[in-house]
Short mmCIF file of C-alpha atoms in Angstrom, two decimals:
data_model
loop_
_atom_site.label_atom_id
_atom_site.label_comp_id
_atom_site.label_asym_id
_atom_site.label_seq_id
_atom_site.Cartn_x
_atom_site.Cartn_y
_atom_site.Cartn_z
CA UNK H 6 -151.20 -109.50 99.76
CA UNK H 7 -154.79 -110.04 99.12
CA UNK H 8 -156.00 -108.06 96.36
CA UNK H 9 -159.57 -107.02 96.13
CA UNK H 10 -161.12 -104.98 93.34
CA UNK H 11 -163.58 -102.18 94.00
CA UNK H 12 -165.95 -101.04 91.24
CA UNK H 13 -167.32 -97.87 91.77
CA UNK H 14 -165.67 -94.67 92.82
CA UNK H 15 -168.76 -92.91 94.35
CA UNK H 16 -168.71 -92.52 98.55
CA UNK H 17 -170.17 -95.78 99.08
CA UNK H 18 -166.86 -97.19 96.78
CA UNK H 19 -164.68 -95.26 98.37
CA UNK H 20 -165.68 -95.69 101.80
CA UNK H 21 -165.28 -99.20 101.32
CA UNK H 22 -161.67 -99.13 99.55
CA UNK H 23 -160.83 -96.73 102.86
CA UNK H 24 -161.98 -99.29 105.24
CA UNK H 25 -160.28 -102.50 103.20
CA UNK H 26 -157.03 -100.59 102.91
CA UNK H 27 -157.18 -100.10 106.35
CA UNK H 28 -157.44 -104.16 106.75
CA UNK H 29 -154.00 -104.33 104.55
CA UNK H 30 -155.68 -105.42 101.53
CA UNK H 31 -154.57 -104.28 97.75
CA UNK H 32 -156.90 -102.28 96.37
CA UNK H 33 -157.88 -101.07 93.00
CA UNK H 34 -160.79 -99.06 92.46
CA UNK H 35 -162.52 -98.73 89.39
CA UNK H 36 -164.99 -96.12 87.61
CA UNK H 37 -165.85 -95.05 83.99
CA UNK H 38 -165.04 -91.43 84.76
CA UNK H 39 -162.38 -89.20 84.96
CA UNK H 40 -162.96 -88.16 88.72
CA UNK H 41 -164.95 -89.62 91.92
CA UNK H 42 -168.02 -89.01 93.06
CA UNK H 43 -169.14 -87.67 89.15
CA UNK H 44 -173.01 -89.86 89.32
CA UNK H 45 -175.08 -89.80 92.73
CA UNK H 46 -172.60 -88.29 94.55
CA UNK H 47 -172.06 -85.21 93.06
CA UNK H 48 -174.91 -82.90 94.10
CA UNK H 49 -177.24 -84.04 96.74
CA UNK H 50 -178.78 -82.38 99.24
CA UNK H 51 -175.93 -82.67 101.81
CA UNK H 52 -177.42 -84.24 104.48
CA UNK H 53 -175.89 -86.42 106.93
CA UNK H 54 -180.25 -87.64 108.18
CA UNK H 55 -180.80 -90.61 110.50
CA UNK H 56 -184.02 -88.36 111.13
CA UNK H 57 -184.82 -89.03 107.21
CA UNK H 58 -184.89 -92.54 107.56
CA UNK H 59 -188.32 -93.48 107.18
CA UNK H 60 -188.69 -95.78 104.71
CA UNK H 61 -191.33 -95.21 101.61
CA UNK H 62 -192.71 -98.80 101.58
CA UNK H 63 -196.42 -97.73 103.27
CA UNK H 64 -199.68 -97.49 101.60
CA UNK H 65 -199.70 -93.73 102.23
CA UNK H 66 -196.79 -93.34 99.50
CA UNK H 67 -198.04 -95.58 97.21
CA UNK H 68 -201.60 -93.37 96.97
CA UNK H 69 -199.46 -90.29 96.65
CA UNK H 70 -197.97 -91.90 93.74
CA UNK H 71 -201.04 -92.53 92.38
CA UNK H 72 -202.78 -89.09 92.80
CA UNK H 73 -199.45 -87.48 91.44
CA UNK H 74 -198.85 -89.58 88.24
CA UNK H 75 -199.84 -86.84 86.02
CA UNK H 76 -198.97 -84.04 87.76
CA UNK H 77 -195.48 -83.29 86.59
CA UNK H 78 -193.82 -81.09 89.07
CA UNK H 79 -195.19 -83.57 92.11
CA UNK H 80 -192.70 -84.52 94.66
CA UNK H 81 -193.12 -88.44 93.31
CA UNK H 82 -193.46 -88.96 89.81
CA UNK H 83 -193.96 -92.36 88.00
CA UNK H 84 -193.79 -93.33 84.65
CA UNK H 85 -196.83 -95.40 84.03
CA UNK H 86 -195.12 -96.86 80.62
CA UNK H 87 -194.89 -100.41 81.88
CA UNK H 88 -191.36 -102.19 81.39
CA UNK H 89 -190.81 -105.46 82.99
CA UNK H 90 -188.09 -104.74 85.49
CA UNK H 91 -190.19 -101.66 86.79
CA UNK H 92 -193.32 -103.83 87.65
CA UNK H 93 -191.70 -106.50 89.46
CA UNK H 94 -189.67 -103.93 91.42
CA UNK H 95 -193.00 -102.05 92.00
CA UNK H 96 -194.27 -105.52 93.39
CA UNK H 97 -191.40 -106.31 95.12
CA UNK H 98 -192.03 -102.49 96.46
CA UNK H 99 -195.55 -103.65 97.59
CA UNK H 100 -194.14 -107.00 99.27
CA UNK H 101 -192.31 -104.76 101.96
CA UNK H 102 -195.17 -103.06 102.97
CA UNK H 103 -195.28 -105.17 106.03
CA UNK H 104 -191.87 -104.78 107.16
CA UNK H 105 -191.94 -100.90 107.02
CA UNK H 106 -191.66 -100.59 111.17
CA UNK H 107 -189.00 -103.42 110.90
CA UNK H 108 -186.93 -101.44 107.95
CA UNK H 109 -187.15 -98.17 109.49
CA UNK H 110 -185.91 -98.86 112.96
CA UNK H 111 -183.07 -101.12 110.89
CA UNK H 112 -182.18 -98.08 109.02
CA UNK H 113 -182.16 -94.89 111.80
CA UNK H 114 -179.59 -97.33 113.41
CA UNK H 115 -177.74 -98.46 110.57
CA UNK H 116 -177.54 -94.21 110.30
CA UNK H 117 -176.41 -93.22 113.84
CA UNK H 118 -173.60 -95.81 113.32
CA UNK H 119 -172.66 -94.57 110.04
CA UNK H 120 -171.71 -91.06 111.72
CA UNK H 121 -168.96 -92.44 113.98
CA UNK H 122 -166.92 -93.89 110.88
CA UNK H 123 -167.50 -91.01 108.30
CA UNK H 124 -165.93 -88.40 111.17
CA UNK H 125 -163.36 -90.78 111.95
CA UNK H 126 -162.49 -90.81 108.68
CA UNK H 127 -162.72 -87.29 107.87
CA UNK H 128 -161.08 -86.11 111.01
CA UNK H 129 -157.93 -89.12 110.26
CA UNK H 130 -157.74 -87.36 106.79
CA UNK H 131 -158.08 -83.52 107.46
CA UNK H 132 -161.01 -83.64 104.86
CA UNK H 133 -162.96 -80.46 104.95
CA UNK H 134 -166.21 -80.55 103.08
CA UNK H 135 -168.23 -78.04 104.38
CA UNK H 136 -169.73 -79.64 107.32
CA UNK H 137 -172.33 -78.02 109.93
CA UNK H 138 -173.07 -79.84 112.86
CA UNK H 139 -176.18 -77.52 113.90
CA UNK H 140 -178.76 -80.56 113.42
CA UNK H 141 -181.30 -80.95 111.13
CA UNK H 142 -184.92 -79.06 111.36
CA UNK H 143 -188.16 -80.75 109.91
CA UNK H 144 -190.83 -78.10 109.55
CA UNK H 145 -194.65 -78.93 108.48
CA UNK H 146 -197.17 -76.31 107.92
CA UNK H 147 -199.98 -78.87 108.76
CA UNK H 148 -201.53 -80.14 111.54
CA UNK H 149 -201.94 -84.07 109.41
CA UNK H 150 -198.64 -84.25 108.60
CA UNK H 151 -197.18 -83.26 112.00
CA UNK H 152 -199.31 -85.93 113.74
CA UNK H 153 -197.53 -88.78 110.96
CA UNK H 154 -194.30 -86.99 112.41
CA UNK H 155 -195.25 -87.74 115.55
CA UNK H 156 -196.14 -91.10 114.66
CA UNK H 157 -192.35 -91.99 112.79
CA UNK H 158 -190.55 -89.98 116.08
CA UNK H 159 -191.84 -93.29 118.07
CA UNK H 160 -189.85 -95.61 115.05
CA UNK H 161 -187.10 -93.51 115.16
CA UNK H 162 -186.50 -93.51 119.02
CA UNK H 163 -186.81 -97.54 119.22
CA UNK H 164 -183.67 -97.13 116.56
CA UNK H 165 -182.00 -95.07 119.27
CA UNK H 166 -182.29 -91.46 117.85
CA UNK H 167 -182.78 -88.47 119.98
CA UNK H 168 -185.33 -85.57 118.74
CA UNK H 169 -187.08 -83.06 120.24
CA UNK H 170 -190.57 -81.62 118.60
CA UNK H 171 -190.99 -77.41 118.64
CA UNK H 172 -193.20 -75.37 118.68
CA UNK H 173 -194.17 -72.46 115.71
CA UNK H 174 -192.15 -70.01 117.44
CA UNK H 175 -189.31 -71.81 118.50
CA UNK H 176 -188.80 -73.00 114.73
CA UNK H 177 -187.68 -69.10 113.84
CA UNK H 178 -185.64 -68.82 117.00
CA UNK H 179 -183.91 -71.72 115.78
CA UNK H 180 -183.72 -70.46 112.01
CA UNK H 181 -184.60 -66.81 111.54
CA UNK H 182 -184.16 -66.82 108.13
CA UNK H 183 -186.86 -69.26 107.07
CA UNK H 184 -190.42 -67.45 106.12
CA UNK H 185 -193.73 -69.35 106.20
CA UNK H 186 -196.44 -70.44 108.91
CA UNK H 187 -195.83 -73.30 110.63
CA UNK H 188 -197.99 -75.74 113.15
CA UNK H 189 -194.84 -77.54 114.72
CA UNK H 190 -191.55 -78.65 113.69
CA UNK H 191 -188.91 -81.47 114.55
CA UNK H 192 -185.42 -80.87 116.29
CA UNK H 193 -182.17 -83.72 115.45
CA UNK H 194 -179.80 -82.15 117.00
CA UNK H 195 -177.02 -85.00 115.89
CA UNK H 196 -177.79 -84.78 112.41
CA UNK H 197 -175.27 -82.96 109.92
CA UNK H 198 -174.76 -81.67 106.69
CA UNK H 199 -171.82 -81.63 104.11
CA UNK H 200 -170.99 -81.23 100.66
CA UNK H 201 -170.48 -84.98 99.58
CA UNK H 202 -168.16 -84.54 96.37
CA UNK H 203 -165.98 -82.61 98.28
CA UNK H 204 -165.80 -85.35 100.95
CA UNK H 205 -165.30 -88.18 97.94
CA UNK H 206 -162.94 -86.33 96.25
CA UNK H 207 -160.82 -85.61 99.20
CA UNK H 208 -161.65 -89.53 100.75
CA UNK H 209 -160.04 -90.52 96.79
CA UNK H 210 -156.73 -88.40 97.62
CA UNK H 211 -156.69 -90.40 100.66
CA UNK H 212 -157.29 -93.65 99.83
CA UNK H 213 -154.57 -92.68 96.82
CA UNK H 214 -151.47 -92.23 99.48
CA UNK H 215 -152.27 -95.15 101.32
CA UNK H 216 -151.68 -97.23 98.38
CA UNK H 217 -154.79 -97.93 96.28
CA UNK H 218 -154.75 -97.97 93.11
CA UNK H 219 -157.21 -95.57 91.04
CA UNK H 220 -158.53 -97.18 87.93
CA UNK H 221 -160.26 -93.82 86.59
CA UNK H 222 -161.83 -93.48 82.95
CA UNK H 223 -161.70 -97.32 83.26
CA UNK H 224 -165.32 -98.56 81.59
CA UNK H 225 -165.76 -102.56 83.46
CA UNK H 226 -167.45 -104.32 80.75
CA UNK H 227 -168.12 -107.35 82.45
CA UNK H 228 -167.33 -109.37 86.33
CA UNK H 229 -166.92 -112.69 86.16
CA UNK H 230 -166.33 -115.31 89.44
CA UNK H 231 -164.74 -118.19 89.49
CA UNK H 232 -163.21 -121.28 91.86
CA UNK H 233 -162.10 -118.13 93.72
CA UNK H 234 -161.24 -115.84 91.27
CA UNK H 235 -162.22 -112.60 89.84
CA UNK H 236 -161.83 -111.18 86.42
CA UNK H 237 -162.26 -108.16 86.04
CA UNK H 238 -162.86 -106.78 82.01
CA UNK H 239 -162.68 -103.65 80.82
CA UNK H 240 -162.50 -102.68 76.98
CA UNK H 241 -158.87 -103.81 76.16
CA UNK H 242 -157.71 -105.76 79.29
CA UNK H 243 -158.29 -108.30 82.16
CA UNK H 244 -157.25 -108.35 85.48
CA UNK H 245 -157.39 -111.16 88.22
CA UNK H 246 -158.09 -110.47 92.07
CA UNK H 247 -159.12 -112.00 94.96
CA UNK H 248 -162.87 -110.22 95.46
CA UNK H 249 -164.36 -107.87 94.00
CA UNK H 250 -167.03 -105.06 95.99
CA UNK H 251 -169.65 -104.31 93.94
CA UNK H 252 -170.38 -100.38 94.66
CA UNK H 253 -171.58 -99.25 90.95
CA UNK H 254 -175.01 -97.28 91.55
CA UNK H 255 -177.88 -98.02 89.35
CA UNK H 256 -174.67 -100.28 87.18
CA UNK H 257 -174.60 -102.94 89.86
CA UNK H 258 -177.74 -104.50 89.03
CA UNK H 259 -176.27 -105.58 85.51
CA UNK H 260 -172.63 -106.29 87.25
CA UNK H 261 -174.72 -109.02 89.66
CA UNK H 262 -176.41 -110.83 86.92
CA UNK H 263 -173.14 -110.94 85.44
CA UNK H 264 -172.07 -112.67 88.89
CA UNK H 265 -174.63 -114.81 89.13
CA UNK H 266 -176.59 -113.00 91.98
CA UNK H 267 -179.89 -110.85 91.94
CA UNK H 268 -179.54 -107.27 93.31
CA UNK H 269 -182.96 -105.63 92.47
CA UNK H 270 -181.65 -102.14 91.83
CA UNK H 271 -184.21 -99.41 90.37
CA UNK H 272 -182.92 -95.87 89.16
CA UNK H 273 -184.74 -93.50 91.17
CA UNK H 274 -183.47 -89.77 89.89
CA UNK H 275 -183.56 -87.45 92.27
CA UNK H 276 -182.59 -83.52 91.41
CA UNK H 277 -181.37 -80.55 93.16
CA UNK H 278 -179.93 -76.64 92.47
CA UNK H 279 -177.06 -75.51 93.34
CA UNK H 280 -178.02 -71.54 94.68
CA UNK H 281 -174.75 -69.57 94.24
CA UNK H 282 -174.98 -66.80 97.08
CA UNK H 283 -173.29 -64.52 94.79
CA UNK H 284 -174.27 -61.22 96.88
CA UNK H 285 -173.83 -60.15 100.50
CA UNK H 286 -177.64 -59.64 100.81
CA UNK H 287 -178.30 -63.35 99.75
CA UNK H 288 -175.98 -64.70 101.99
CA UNK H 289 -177.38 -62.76 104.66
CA UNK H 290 -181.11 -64.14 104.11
CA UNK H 291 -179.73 -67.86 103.96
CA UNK H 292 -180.25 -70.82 106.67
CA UNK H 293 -177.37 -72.30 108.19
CA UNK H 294 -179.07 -75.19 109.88
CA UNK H 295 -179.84 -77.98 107.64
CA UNK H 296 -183.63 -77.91 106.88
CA UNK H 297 -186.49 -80.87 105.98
CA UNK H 298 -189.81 -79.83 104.48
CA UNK H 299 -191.82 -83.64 104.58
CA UNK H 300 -194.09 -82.37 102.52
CA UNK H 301 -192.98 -81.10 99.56
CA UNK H 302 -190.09 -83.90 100.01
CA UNK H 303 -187.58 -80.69 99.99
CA UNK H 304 -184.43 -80.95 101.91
CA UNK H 305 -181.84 -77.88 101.97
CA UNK H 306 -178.12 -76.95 102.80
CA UNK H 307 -175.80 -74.57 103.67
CA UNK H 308 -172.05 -75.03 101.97
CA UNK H 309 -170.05 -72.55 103.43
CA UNK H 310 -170.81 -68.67 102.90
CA UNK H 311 -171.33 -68.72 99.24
CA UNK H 312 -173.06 -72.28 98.12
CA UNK H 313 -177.00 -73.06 98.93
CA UNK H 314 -178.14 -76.68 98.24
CA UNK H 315 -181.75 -77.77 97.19
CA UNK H 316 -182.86 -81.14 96.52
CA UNK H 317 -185.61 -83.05 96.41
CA UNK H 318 -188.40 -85.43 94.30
CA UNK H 319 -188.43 -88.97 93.48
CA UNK H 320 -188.75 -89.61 89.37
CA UNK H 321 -189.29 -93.81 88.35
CA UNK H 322 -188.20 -92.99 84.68
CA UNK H 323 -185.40 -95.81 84.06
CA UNK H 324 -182.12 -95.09 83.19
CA UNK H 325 -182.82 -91.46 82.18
CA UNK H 326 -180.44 -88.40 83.21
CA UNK H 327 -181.95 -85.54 81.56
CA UNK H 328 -182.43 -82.08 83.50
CA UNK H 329 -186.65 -81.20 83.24
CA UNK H 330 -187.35 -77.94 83.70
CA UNK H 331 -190.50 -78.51 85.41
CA UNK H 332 -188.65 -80.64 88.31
CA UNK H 333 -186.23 -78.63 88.25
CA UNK H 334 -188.59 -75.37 88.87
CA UNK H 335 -190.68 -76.03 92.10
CA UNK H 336 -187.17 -76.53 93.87
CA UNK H 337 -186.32 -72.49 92.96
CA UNK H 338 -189.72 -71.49 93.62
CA UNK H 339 -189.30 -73.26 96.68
CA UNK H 340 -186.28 -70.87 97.83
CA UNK H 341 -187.95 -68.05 96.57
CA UNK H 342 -191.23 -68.77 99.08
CA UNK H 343 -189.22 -69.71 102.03
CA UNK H 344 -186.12 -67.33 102.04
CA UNK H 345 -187.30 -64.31 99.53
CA UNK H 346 -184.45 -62.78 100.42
CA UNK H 347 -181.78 -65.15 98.26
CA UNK H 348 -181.47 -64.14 94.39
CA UNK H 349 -182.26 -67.12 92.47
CA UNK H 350 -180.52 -65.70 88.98
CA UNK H 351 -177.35 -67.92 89.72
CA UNK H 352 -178.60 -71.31 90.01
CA UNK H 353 -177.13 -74.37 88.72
CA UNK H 354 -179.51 -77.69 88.22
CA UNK H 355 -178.08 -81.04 88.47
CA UNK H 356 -180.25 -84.82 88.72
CA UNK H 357 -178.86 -88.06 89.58
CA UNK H 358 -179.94 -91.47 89.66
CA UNK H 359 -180.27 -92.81 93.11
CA UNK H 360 -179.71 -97.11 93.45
CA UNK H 361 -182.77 -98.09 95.24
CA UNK H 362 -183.90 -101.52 96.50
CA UNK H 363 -187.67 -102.48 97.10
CA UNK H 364 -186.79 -102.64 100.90
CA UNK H 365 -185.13 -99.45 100.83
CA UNK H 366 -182.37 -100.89 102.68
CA UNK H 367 -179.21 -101.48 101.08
CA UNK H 368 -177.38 -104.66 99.64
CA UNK H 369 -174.64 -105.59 101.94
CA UNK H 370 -172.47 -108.72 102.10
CA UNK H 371 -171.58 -111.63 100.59
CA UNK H 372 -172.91 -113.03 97.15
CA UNK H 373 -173.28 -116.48 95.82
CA UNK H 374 -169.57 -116.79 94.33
CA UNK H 375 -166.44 -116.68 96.38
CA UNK H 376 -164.74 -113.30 96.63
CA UNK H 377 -168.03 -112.01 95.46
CA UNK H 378 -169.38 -108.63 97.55
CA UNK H 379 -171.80 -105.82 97.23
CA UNK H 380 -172.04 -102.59 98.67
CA UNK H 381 -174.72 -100.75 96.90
CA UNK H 382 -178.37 -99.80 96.63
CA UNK H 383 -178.62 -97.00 99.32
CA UNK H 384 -180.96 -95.04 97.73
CA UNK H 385 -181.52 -91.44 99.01
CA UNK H 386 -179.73 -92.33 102.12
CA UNK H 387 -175.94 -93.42 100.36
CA UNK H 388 -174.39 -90.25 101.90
CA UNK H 389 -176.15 -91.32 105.31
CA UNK H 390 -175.18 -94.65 105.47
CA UNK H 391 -172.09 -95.44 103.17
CA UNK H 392 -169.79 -95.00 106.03
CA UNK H 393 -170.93 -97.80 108.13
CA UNK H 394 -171.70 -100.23 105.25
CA UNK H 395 -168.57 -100.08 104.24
CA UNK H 396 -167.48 -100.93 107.74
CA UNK H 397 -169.62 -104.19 107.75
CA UNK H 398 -168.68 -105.40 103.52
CA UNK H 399 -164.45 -104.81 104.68
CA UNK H 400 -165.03 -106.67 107.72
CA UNK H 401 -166.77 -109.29 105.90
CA UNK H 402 -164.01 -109.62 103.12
CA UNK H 403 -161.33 -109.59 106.04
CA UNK H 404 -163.59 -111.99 107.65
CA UNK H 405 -163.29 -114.42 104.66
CA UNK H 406 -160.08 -113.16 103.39
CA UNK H 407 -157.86 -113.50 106.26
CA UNK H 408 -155.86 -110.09 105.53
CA UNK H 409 -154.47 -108.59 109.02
CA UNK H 410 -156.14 -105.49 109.84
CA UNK H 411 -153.79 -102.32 110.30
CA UNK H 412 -156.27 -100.09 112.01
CA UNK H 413 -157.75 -101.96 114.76
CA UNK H 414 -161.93 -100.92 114.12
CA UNK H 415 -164.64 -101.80 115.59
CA UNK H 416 -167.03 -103.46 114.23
CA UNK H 417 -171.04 -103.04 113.24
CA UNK H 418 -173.45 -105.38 113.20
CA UNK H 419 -174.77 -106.20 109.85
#
């Protein structure tokens, strides 16, 4: 049996060790911690968004960034101490200006596919991780900002997704619980939300009794590649497989130099609180319909009766994990402005380090070296798009690999 190694235990790892188990292919998965799903899959915002898939590489984001640099609770904040691999992403950032359209239609689709396996898979498995189907609502409280809406809607149909824009009023039939004045609003209907730990978690119990192998607390030092073989080296062994699927976050830049490849991977940290609804009255004045606020970059959602999710801004601070208060802040005084109703005293902070690429679209396929793969580099959009990513990297291994498939899927075009 072929054996292919899988190095990170995230959802875009495990989503990929699902679908090449399901190709009857050995698998061993790999990650430096004790459980999956512990980095950028632990606390998101929960949403499930082929209505957030505009991509950021336009002028308009890059002035934001400018006028926000010293501003420290803005939505997009930039370090401007220069380090080398930070100003050729930046320019590398620039260089896909012209392909925004292109990477944004590329993207919604690459979503609405995604949805299809992560259900199958979660319905196959019995996992339960707190998902609500009622859509997604985008609400703006100005008339500029609805018109841009208006302007990505046409992108996002040509990728094949159905929305509807409301009006004011139908915005609090739809969600009676949110507060504020509002010039319009967007509708996704197909959209979702979900708690994605819970999902990884339960996907790593799954991908555990059909057979793979779960290399927890195991810190890879180094891959290496050669005349179609792959070592994989951790502190005090070595191990030999047939491929290897690179899925290690903001780690898989280092892992592809190692491999002789170039994956452009900046850490983009993104935070969120965790709103425990501790009180009947709380859970009372909280949404459940998953909710998008474009401009303050806020997205919010609803886990179950007792669990309120907030996440939002965009930090360019390298490889830096630390919880700042004043990032941390405008997401509770966020809740407190739109549902006044929720007690904010039990609320638990968390930031992660999304792994973004200059095109905003992920790193999918082959690399240089035989039995070389990558899965990685989602972004803000790895809970969004995992599922059908890891669709396309199995199918490509299988593709090169030969093993017979046990689940007949279909496929999706890279």
């Amino acid at each position: 049996m072929t054996k292919v190694a899988v190095v990170g235990a995230g959802v875009t790892g495990l989503t990929t060790a699902y679908e090449l188990l399901d190709r009857g292919f050995e698998v061993t998965v790999f990650d430096r911690h004790r459980y999956a799903a512990m980095e950028t899959s632990f606390a998101n915002g929960g949403q499930l968004s082929a209505s957030n898939a505009e991509v950021w590489t336009q002028w308009g984001t890059v002035l934001k960034g400018l006028k926000w640099m010293l501003q420290a609770d803005a939505p997009l904040l930039v370090n401007p101490a220069p380090t080398l691999h930070k100003m050729r992403w930046m320019a590398e950032f620039l260089s896909n200006i012209p392909r925004y359209k292109q990477n944004t239609v590329e993207t919604v689709r690459l979503a609405i596919a995604a949805r299809a396996v992560l259900f199958e898979m979660a319905d196959r498995e019995g996992i339960d991780f707190d998902l609500e189907r009622r859509g997604i609502l985008h609400f703006y409280d100005r008339a500029s900002d609805l018109a841009h809406a208006r302007k990505v809607n046409t992108l996002l149909a040509e990728g094949g997704l159905a929305r509807r824009e409301i009006a004011p009023e139908e915005i609090r039939d739809i969600e009676p619980a949110l507060h504020g004045d509002f010039v319009g609003g967007f509708l996704t209907e197909s959209d979702s939300s979900g708690d994605i730990h819970k999902f990884t978690m339960c996907l790593s119990r799954a991908c555990a009794r059909r057979g793979a192998t779960l290399r927890f607390g195991a810190e890879v030092e180094s891959l290496s590649a050669e005349n179609g073989v792959v070592r994989v080296t951790e502190t005090d062994r070595d191990e030999i497989f047939d491929a290897v699927v690179v899925s290690a976050g903001i780690k898989s830049r280092g892992f592809a130099q190692q491999l002789g490849d170039r994956v452009n991977i900046y850490p983009v940290k993104g935070y969120s609180v965790t709103v425990n609804l501790v009180d009947a009255e709380s859970q009372a004045a909280a949404p459940w319909i998953s909710l998008l606020d474009d401009r303050s970059k806020i997205v919010a959602s609803r886990f179950g009766a007792n669990r309120f999710r907030i996440a939002g801004t965009a930090e360019f601070n390298g490889d830096n994990r630390d919880i700042r208060a004043d990032r941390i802040r405008p997401l509770t005084e966020w809740c407190e402005r739109h549902f006044p109703g929720i007690s904010t005293e039990n609320v638990t902070p968390w930031a992660g380090l999304r792994p973004m690429m200059p095109s905003m679209l992920p790193r999918v396929g082959a690399g240089q070296a035989p039995g070389v793969f990558y899965n990685t580099g989602h972004g803000h959009l790895g809970w969004t798009l995992s599922a059908a990513t890891a669709r396309i990297v199995a199918t490509n291994v299988a593709e090169t690999h030969g093993a017979a498939r046990v689940h007949q899927q279909p496929a999706i075009a890279a």
